[in-house]
Short mmCIF file of C-alpha atoms and ligand atoms in Angstrom, two decimals:
data_model
loop_
_atom_site.label_atom_id
_atom_site.label_comp_id
_atom_site.label_asym_id
_atom_site.label_seq_id
_atom_site.Cartn_x
_atom_site.Cartn_y
_atom_site.Cartn_z
CA MET A 1 81.02 117.38 119.38
CA ASN A 2 81.25 118.02 115.66
CA SER A 3 80.31 114.86 113.73
CA VAL A 4 83.44 114.84 111.55
CA LEU A 5 85.63 115.03 114.63
CA GLU A 6 83.60 112.41 116.39
CA ARG A 7 83.93 109.93 113.52
CA PHE A 8 87.62 110.68 113.12
CA ASN A 9 88.32 110.17 116.83
CA LYS A 10 86.54 106.83 116.78
CA ILE A 11 88.58 105.61 113.81
CA GLN A 12 91.78 106.89 115.41
CA ALA A 13 90.91 105.04 118.62
CA ASP A 14 90.18 101.81 116.70
CA ILE A 15 93.51 102.06 114.91
CA THR A 16 95.43 102.83 118.08
CA LYS A 17 93.88 99.76 119.67
CA GLN A 18 94.70 97.56 116.68
CA THR A 19 98.29 98.76 116.50
CA ALA A 20 99.04 98.79 120.24
CA SER A 21 101.40 95.83 119.95
CA LEU A 22 103.07 96.93 116.69
CA LYS A 23 106.17 98.97 116.13
CA GLU A 24 104.81 101.13 113.31
CA THR A 25 102.35 103.88 113.79
CA VAL A 26 99.62 104.09 111.18
CA LYS A 27 98.84 107.55 109.90
CA ILE A 28 95.37 108.49 108.74
CA ILE A 29 95.09 110.48 105.54
CA ALA A 30 91.72 112.18 105.85
CA VAL A 31 90.45 112.12 102.25
CA SER A 32 88.62 115.41 101.91
CA LYS A 33 87.94 115.41 98.15
CA THR A 34 84.60 117.02 97.18
CA PHE A 35 84.08 118.46 100.69
CA SER A 36 84.28 122.17 101.43
CA ILE A 37 86.84 123.63 103.79
CA ASP A 38 84.04 124.48 106.23
CA HIS A 39 83.29 120.79 106.53
CA ILE A 40 86.96 119.84 106.86
CA SER A 41 88.21 122.60 109.17
CA PRO A 42 87.19 121.10 112.55
CA LEU A 43 89.78 118.40 111.87
CA VAL A 44 92.40 120.92 110.79
CA ASP A 45 91.75 123.02 113.90
CA GLU A 46 92.14 119.94 116.06
CA GLY A 47 95.67 119.58 114.70
CA HIS A 48 95.29 116.76 112.21
CA ILE A 49 98.04 116.98 109.58
CA HIS A 50 97.46 114.54 106.70
CA PHE A 51 94.74 115.27 104.12
CA GLY A 52 94.08 113.69 100.72
CA GLU A 53 92.68 115.15 97.51
CA ASN A 54 92.39 113.75 94.00
CA LYS A 55 92.23 116.87 91.82
CA VAL A 56 94.98 119.46 91.53
CA GLN A 57 92.71 122.44 90.95
CA GLU A 58 90.35 121.59 93.78
CA ALA A 59 93.30 121.07 96.14
CA GLU A 60 94.83 124.39 95.20
CA LYS A 61 91.58 126.25 95.71
CA LYS A 62 90.85 124.63 99.05
CA TRP A 63 94.28 124.38 100.61
CA SER A 64 96.76 126.96 99.32
CA SER A 65 96.04 129.73 101.82
CA LEU A 66 95.46 127.31 104.69
CA LYS A 67 98.83 125.66 104.02
CA LYS A 68 100.59 128.99 104.32
CA GLU A 69 98.93 129.50 107.69
CA LYS A 70 99.56 125.98 108.98
CA VAL A 71 102.96 124.96 107.72
CA ASN A 72 102.77 121.46 109.21
CA LEU A 73 99.90 120.38 106.98
CA LYS A 74 100.75 117.57 104.57
CA LEU A 75 98.68 117.24 101.43
CA HIS A 76 98.47 113.93 99.56
CA MET A 77 97.58 113.61 95.87
CA LEU A 78 95.59 110.42 95.37
CA GLY A 79 94.23 110.73 91.85
CA LYS A 80 95.49 110.54 88.30
CA LEU A 81 98.05 113.27 87.68
CA GLN A 82 98.33 114.67 84.17
CA THR A 83 101.71 116.03 83.15
CA ASN A 84 100.24 119.47 82.34
CA LYS A 85 99.12 119.78 85.98
CA VAL A 86 102.43 118.75 87.50
CA LYS A 87 103.75 122.25 88.11
CA LYS A 88 100.75 123.16 90.26
CA ALA A 89 100.81 119.76 91.91
CA VAL A 90 104.45 120.12 92.96
CA SER A 91 103.70 123.50 94.48
CA ILE A 92 100.73 122.36 96.59
CA PHE A 93 101.22 118.65 97.43
CA ASP A 94 103.73 116.98 99.75
CA TYR A 95 103.05 113.37 98.73
CA ILE A 96 101.96 111.91 95.41
CA HIS A 97 100.42 108.42 95.61
CA SER A 98 99.75 107.93 91.91
CA LEU A 99 103.22 107.81 90.39
CA ASP A 100 103.08 105.16 87.69
CA ASN A 101 105.04 106.14 84.57
CA ILE A 102 108.41 107.48 83.46
CA LYS A 103 107.07 110.54 81.67
CA LEU A 104 105.31 111.64 84.85
CA ALA A 105 108.41 110.91 86.93
CA ASP A 106 110.60 112.99 84.61
CA THR A 107 108.14 115.89 84.64
CA LEU A 108 107.92 115.79 88.43
CA LYS A 109 111.70 115.85 88.70
CA LYS A 110 111.99 118.81 86.34
CA ASN A 111 109.46 120.79 88.37
CA GLU A 112 111.02 119.83 91.70
CA VAL A 113 114.31 121.27 90.47
CA GLU A 114 112.70 124.43 89.09
CA MET A 115 110.82 125.07 92.30
CA GLY A 116 113.47 123.90 94.73
CA ARG A 117 111.00 121.53 96.37
CA LYS A 118 111.17 117.82 97.14
CA LEU A 119 108.09 115.65 97.47
CA SER A 120 107.62 112.08 98.63
CA TYR A 121 106.19 109.47 96.28
CA PHE A 122 104.29 106.21 96.31
CA MET A 123 104.43 104.04 93.22
CA GLN A 124 100.87 103.05 92.38
CA VAL A 125 100.77 99.37 91.46
CA ASN A 126 97.91 97.69 89.63
CA PHE A 127 98.10 94.37 91.47
CA ALA A 128 94.92 92.97 89.95
CA ASN A 129 95.80 94.00 86.38
CA GLU A 130 92.55 95.92 86.02
CA LYS A 131 92.35 97.50 82.58
CA GLN A 132 90.70 100.74 83.66
CA LYS A 133 92.89 101.37 86.68
CA LEU A 134 96.05 103.41 87.04
CA GLY A 135 99.22 101.80 88.11
CA LEU A 136 102.34 99.94 87.11
CA SER A 137 102.15 96.25 86.45
CA VAL A 138 103.97 94.31 89.14
CA SER A 139 106.69 93.14 86.76
CA ASP A 140 107.57 96.72 85.78
CA VAL A 141 108.00 97.93 89.35
CA PRO A 142 111.66 97.01 90.04
CA SER A 143 113.05 98.76 86.96
CA PHE A 144 110.77 101.76 87.42
CA PHE A 145 111.83 102.05 91.04
CA GLU A 146 115.50 101.78 90.06
CA TYR A 147 115.04 104.54 87.49
CA CYS A 148 113.29 106.92 89.90
CA LYS A 149 115.66 106.28 92.75
CA ASN A 150 119.04 106.14 91.06
CA LYS A 151 118.65 107.94 87.74
CA ILE A 152 116.52 110.93 88.70
CA ASP A 153 116.64 110.86 92.49
CA LEU A 154 112.94 111.03 93.34
CA ASN A 155 112.16 110.29 96.96
CA ILE A 156 110.17 107.07 96.59
CA VAL A 157 108.88 106.07 100.02
CA GLY A 158 106.65 103.11 99.19
CA THR A 159 103.92 101.40 97.24
CA MET A 160 100.28 102.39 96.87
CA CYS A 161 97.59 99.74 96.43
CA PHE A 162 93.95 100.40 95.41
CA PRO A 163 92.39 96.94 95.06
CA PRO A 164 89.25 96.11 93.09
CA PHE A 165 86.02 96.70 95.01
CA GLU A 166 84.40 93.39 94.20
CA THR A 167 86.99 91.06 95.70
CA ASP A 168 88.56 90.51 99.09
CA PRO A 169 91.38 93.07 99.29
CA GLU A 170 93.56 90.93 101.54
CA ILE A 171 95.36 89.08 98.76
CA PHE A 172 96.32 92.42 97.22
CA PHE A 173 97.38 93.91 100.55
CA LYS A 174 99.60 90.90 101.07
CA LYS A 175 101.15 91.30 97.62
CA ALA A 176 101.80 94.98 98.26
CA TYR A 177 103.41 94.22 101.59
CA GLU A 178 105.72 91.63 100.04
CA LEU A 179 106.65 93.81 97.08
CA ASN A 180 107.45 96.71 99.39
CA LYS A 181 109.58 94.50 101.58
CA SER A 182 111.52 93.16 98.61
CA LEU A 183 112.33 96.74 97.59
CA LYS A 184 113.23 97.65 101.20
CA LEU A 185 110.69 100.48 101.23
CA ASN A 186 109.31 101.68 104.55
CA GLU A 187 105.91 103.16 103.76
CA LEU A 188 102.74 101.59 102.39
CA SER A 189 99.58 103.36 101.27
CA MET A 190 96.55 101.08 101.42
CA GLY A 191 93.22 100.70 103.16
CA MET A 192 90.14 102.92 102.78
CA SER A 193 86.92 103.44 104.76
CA ASN A 194 85.76 99.86 104.34
CA ASP A 195 88.99 97.96 104.68
CA TYR A 196 91.56 99.97 106.63
CA SER A 197 91.63 97.47 109.41
CA LYS A 198 92.56 94.68 106.96
CA ALA A 199 95.30 96.86 105.46
CA ILE A 200 96.76 97.39 108.93
CA LYS A 201 96.98 93.60 109.31
CA TYR A 202 99.34 93.66 106.33
CA GLY A 203 101.60 96.37 107.65
CA THR A 204 100.31 99.52 106.03
CA THR A 205 101.70 102.80 107.37
CA PHE A 206 99.15 105.16 105.77
CA VAL A 207 95.42 104.53 105.44
CA ARG A 208 93.32 106.74 103.15
CA VAL A 209 89.95 107.27 104.80
CA GLY A 210 87.30 109.53 103.28
CA SER A 211 83.61 108.75 103.68
CA ALA A 212 83.96 107.13 107.12
CA ILE A 213 85.20 110.50 108.38
CA PHE A 214 83.45 113.11 106.23
CA GLY A 215 80.26 111.24 105.26
CA GLU A 216 79.04 110.01 101.89
CA ARG A 217 80.16 111.96 98.84
CA ASN A 218 77.51 113.25 96.44
CA ILE A 219 79.76 112.97 93.41
C1 LIG B 301 88.42 108.60 97.39
C2 LIG B 301 89.62 107.78 97.65
C3 LIG B 301 89.85 107.23 98.93
C4 LIG B 301 88.87 107.33 100.09
O1 LIG B 301 87.78 106.48 99.86
P1 LIG B 301 86.67 106.19 101.00
O2 LIG B 301 86.06 104.91 100.57
O3 LIG B 301 85.73 107.33 100.98
O4 LIG B 301 87.39 106.06 102.30
C5 LIG B 301 91.03 106.53 99.12
N1 LIG B 301 91.93 106.37 98.13
C6 LIG B 301 91.75 106.88 96.90
C7 LIG B 301 92.78 106.66 95.85
C8 LIG B 301 90.59 107.59 96.62
O5 LIG B 301 90.40 108.07 95.39
#
């Protein structure tokens, strides 16, 4: 069997086992950034739906014709989104996980209206207050959420958490779970190749797994 498929199936089996007693199903976003379509396609052909990218241009190049062919595919934007790339992003992506400021929210709304498309959004929250990282500070989340939901009607589905590498992610996963619950949001985006199983312990509904499926990235 193809090695990408083999690794994916093993992760899927692990997750199915871990979630056997839970109500939620956990969806795997296969993070295919930097990899060519040739490397990714065994998973697409097998019927997997959710894929993640972190650059608009790369996503467009790799996925636009494939998405027309396979209309069920869902593409997730995981990286920083600049407002000048929003138009393209709204045309190619189905989910944006990096929503973290009003200007971006307004620009997304404007382009949704112009294109007659509606996306789903995760608010990225900087739970550890890391200076270099994207994300809202925890205290800004309720008012930002209120604005997106009630003022401009963006479909916010949950919170996205990308904890610092050097510490145990569990405290951040717990914070994300509690914040999400307090806002009555249903989806959570957390857990990567090294810690998806911990994220599942804290109720995540999407895990974002790249290298454990596709292999190490060169860049
Ligand atoms: C690259 C990336 C991932 C996947 O990381 P792996 O460690 O390869 O699983 C997940 N989330 C975000 C935001 C990323 O940029």
